[in-house]
Short mmCIF file of C-alpha atoms and ligand atoms in Angstrom, two decimals:
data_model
loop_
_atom_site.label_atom_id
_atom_site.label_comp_id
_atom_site.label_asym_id
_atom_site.label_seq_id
_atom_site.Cartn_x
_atom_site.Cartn_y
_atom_site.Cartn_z
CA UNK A 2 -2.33 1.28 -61.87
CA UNK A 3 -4.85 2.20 -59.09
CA UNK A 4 -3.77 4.55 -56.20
CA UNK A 5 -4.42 3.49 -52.63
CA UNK A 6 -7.67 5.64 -52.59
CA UNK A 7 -9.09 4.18 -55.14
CA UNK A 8 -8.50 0.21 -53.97
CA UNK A 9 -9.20 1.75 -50.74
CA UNK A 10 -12.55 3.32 -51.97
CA UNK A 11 -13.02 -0.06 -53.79
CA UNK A 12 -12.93 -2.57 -51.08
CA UNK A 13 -15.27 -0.67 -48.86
CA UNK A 14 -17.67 -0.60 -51.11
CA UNK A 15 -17.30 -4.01 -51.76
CA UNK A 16 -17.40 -5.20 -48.62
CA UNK A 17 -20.84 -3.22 -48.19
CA UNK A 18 -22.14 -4.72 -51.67
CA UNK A 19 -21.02 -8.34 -50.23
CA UNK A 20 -22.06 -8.26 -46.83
CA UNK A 21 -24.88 -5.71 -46.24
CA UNK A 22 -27.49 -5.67 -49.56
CA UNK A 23 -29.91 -8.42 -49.99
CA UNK A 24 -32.76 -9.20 -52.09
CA UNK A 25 -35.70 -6.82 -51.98
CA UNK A 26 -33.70 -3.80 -50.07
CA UNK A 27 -34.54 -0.17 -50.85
CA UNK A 28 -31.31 1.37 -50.37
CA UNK A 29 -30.49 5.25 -50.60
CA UNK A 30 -27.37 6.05 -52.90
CA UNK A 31 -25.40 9.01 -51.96
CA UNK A 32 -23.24 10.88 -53.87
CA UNK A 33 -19.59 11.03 -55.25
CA UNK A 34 -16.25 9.20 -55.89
CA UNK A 35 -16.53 6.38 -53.57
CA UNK A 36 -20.45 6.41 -54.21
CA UNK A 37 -19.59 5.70 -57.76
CA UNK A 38 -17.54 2.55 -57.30
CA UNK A 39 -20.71 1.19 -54.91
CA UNK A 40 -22.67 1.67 -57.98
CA UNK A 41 -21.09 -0.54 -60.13
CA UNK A 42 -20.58 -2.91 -58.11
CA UNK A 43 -24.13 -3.26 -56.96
CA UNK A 44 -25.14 -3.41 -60.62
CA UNK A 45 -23.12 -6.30 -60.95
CA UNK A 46 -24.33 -7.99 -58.13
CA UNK A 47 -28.31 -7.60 -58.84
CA UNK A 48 -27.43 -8.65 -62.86
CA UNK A 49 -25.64 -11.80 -60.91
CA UNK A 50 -27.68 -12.75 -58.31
CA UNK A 51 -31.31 -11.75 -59.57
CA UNK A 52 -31.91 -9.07 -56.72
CA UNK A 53 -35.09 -7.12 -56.44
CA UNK A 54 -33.03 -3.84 -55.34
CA UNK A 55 -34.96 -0.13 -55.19
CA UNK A 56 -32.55 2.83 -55.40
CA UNK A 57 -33.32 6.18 -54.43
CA UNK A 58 -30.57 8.39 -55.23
CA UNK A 59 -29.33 11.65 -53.24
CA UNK A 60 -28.44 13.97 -56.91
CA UNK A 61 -29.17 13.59 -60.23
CA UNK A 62 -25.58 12.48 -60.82
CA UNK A 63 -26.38 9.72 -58.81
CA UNK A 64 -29.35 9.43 -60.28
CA UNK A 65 -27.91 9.28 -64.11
CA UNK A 66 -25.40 6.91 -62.97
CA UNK A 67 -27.58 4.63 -61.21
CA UNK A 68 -30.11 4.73 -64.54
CA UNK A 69 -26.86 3.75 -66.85
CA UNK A 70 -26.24 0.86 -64.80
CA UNK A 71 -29.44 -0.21 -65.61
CA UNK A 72 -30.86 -0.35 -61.97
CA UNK A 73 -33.78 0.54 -60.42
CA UNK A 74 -34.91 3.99 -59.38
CA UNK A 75 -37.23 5.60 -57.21
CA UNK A 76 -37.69 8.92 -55.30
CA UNK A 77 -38.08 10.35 -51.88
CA UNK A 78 -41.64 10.67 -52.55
CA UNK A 79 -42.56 7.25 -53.10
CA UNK A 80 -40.37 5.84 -50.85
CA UNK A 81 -40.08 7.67 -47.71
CA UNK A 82 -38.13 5.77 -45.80
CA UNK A 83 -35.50 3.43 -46.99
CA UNK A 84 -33.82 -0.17 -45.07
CA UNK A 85 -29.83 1.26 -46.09
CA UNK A 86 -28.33 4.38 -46.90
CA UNK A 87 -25.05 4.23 -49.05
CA UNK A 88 -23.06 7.17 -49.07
CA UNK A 89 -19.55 8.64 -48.55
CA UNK A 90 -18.26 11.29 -46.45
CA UNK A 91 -15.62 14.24 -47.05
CA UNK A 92 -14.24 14.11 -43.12
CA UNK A 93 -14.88 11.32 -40.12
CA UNK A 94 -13.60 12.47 -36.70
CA UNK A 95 -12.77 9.77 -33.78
CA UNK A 96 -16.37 10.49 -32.34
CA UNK A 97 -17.54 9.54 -35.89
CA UNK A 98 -19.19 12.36 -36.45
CA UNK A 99 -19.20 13.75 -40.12
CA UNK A 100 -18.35 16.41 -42.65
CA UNK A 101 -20.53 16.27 -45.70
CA UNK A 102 -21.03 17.84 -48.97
CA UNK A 103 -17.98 18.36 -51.10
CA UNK A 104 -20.58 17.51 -54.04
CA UNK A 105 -22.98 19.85 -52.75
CA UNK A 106 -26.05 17.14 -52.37
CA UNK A 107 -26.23 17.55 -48.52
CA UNK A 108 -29.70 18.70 -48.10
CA UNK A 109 -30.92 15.66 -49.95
CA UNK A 110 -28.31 13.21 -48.32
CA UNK A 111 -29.21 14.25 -44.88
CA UNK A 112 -32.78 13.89 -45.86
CA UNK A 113 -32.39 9.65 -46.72
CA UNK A 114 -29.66 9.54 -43.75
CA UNK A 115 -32.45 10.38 -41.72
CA UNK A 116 -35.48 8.13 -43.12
CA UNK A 117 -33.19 5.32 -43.77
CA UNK A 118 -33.04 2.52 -40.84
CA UNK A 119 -29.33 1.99 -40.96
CA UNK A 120 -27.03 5.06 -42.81
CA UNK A 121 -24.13 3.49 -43.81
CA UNK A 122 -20.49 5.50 -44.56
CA UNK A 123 -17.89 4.06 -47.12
CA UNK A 124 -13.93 6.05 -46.97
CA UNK A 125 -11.11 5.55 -47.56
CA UNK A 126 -8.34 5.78 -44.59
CA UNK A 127 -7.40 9.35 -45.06
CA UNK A 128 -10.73 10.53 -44.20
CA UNK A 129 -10.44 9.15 -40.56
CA UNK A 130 -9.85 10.27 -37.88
CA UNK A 131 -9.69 13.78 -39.07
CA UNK A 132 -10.68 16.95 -36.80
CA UNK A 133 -13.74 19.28 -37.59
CA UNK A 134 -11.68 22.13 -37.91
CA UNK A 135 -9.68 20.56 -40.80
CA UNK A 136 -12.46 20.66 -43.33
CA UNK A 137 -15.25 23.77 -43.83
CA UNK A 138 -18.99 22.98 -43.16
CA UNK A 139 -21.05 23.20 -46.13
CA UNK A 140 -24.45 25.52 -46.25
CA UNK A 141 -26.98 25.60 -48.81
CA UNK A 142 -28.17 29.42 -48.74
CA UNK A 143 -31.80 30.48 -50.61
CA UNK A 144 -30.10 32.73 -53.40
CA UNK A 145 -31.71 35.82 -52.21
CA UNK A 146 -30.43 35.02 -48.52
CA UNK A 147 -26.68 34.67 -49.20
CA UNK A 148 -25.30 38.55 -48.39
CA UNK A 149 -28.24 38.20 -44.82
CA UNK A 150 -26.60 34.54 -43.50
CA UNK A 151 -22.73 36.05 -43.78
CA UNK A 152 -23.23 38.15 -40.13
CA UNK A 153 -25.34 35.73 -38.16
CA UNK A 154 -22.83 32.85 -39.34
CA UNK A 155 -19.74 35.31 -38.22
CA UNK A 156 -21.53 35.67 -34.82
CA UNK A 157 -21.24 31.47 -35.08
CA UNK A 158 -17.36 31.62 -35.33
CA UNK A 159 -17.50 30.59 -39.36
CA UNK A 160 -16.60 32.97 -42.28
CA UNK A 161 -18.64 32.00 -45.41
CA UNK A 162 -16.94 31.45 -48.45
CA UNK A 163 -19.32 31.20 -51.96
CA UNK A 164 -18.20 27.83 -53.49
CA UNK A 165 -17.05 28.44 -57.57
CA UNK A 166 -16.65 25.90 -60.15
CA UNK A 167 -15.99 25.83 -63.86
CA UNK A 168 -18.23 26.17 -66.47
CA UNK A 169 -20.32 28.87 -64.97
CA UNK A 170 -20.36 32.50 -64.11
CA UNK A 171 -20.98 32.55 -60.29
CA UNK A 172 -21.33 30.82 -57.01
CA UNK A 173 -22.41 26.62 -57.80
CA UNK A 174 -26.43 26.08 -57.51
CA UNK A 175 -27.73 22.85 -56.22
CA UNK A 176 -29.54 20.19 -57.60
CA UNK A 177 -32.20 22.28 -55.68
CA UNK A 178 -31.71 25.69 -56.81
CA UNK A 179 -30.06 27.33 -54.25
CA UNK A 180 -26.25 28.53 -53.71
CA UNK A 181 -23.93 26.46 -52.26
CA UNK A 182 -20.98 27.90 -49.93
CA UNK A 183 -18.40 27.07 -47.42
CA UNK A 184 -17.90 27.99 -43.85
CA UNK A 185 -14.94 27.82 -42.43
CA UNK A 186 -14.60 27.71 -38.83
CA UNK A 187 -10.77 28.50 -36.71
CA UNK A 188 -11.98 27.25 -33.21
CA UNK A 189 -13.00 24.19 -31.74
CA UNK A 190 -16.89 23.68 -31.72
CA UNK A 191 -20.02 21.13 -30.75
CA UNK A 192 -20.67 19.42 -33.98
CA UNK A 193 -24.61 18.48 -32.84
CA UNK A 194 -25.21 22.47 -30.89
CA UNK A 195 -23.35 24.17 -34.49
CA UNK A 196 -25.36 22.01 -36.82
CA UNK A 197 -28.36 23.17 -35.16
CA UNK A 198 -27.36 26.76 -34.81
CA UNK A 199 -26.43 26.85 -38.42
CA UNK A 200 -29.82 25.50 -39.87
CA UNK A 201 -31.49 28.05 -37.42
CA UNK A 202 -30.47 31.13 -39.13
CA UNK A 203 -33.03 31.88 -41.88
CA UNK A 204 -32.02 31.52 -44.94
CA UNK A 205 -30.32 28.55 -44.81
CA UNK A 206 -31.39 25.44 -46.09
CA UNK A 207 -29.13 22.62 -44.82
CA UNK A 208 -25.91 22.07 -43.43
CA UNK A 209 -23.09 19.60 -44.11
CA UNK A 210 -22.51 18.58 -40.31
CA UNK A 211 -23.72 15.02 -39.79
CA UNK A 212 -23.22 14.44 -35.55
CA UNK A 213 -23.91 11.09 -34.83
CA UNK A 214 -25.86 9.64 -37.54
CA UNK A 215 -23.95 7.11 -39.36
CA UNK A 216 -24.62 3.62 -37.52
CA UNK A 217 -22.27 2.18 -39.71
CA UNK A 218 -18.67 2.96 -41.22
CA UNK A 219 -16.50 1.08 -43.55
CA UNK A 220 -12.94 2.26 -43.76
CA UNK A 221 -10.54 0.95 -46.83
CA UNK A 222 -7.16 0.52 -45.18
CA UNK A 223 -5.26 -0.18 -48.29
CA UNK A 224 -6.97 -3.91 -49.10
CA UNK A 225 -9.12 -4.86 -45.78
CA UNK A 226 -11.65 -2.79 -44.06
CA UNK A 227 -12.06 -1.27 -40.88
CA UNK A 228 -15.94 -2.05 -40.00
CA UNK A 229 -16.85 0.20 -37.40
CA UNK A 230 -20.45 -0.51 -35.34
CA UNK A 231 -20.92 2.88 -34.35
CA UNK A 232 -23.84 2.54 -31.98
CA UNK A 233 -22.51 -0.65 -29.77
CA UNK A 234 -19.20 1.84 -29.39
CA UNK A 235 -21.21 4.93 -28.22
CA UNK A 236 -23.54 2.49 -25.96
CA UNK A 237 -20.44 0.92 -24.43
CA UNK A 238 -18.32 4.52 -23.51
C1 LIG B 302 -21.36 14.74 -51.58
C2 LIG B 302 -20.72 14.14 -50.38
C3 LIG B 302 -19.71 13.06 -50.62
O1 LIG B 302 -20.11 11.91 -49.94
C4 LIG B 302 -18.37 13.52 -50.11
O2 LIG B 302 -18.05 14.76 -50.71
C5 LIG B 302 -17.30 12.48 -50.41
O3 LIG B 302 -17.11 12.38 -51.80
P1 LIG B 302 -16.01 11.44 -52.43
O4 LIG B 302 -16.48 10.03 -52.23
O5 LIG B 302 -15.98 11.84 -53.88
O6 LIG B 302 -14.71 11.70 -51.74
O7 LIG B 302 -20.99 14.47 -49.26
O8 LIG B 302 -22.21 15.80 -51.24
#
């Protein structure tokens, strides 16, 4: 039997695969769990109803997956800007501003969030609302730069943890090459003045803090949605 996360990760992404992708879209995939349901179900609906659908994924997971399912895939390069981006998040707060990068692809997903015309955010309800100070902020650190970014982040508030998996000796390196790590912060912050202050230290690539950028979020609240407009409720406060 399915948890509640998983139906709830499945009919968001279903309700984004039935009401938001049309014929001749490119749409950016992100990357993880919730991603991965969106992927099969888009594959089954360009094998059903003939759709001339570009992806251009966020990881090479993504990227793998997307290639299994037999769809189509581009890059970045060719295609630098894209109608939809797909992708999940770790943490939404009431603001809807989000936490990124539990899989460690958020240099690349902040990358088609930004050249995309609409970014668009599938959860499932116990990601939202959630404070910033529940979750770290992920940093992708040039290896040679990771001992240098542990003061100026400190002067920030954050304390940098190195992320470890399995399956290798030492910290996790992104699909980019670089070293991924944690920062967690203990006191209240601005999401938009920290992301900036974060990417400003040299050294470090990207940051996990997405303020304001998705336009559009799909919650799965056991089996409805909760489809949030983000932009008509930020014009109307
Ligand atoms: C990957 C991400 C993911 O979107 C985020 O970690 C959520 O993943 P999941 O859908 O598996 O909960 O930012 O870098």
């Amino acid at each position: 039997m399915q948890s509640k996360k998983e139906i709830e990760k499945y009919v968001a992404s279903k309700y984004v695969v039935d009401n938001l992708i049309f014929d001749d879209l490119i749409v950016g995939v992100g990357t993880g769990t919730t991603v991965n349901i969106f992927i099969e179900l888009l594959s089954e609906k360009v094998n059903t109803d003939d759709l001339s659908i570009v992806c251009v994924p966020s990881s090479i997971e993504t990227k793998l997956l997307l290639t299994q399912k037999g769809l189509t895939v581009s890059d970045i390069i060719e295609n630098s800007e894209v109608d939809i981006y797909v992708d999940g998040a770790d943490i939404v707060t009431e603001n809807y501003d989000l936490i990124k990068g539990g899989g460690g692809a958020m240099t690349m997903e902040k990358i088609l969030a930004s050249s995309a015309h609409e970014f668009i955010v599938i959860i499932d309800s116990e990601k939202y609302p959630k404070e910033l100070l529940s979750h770290p902020v992920p940093v992708e650190i040039i290896p040679l730069a990771v001992n240098t970014v542990i003061k100026p982040l400190f002067e920030l508030g954050g304390e940098l943890k190195l992320r470890y998996g399995t399956g290798k000796i030492g910290p996790i390196i992104s699909d980019n090459g670089n070293v991924l790590g944690d920062v967690v912060f203990r006191e209240e912050y601005n999401p938009k003045n920290m992301e900036k202050a974060i990417n400003n230290i040299p050294g470090i690539i990207e940051n996990g803090l997405f303020p304001e950028k998705a336009d559009k979020i799909v919650i799965g609240i056991d089996n409805s949605v909760n489809y949030i407009e983000t932009e008509r409720i930020r014009k109307n406060k």
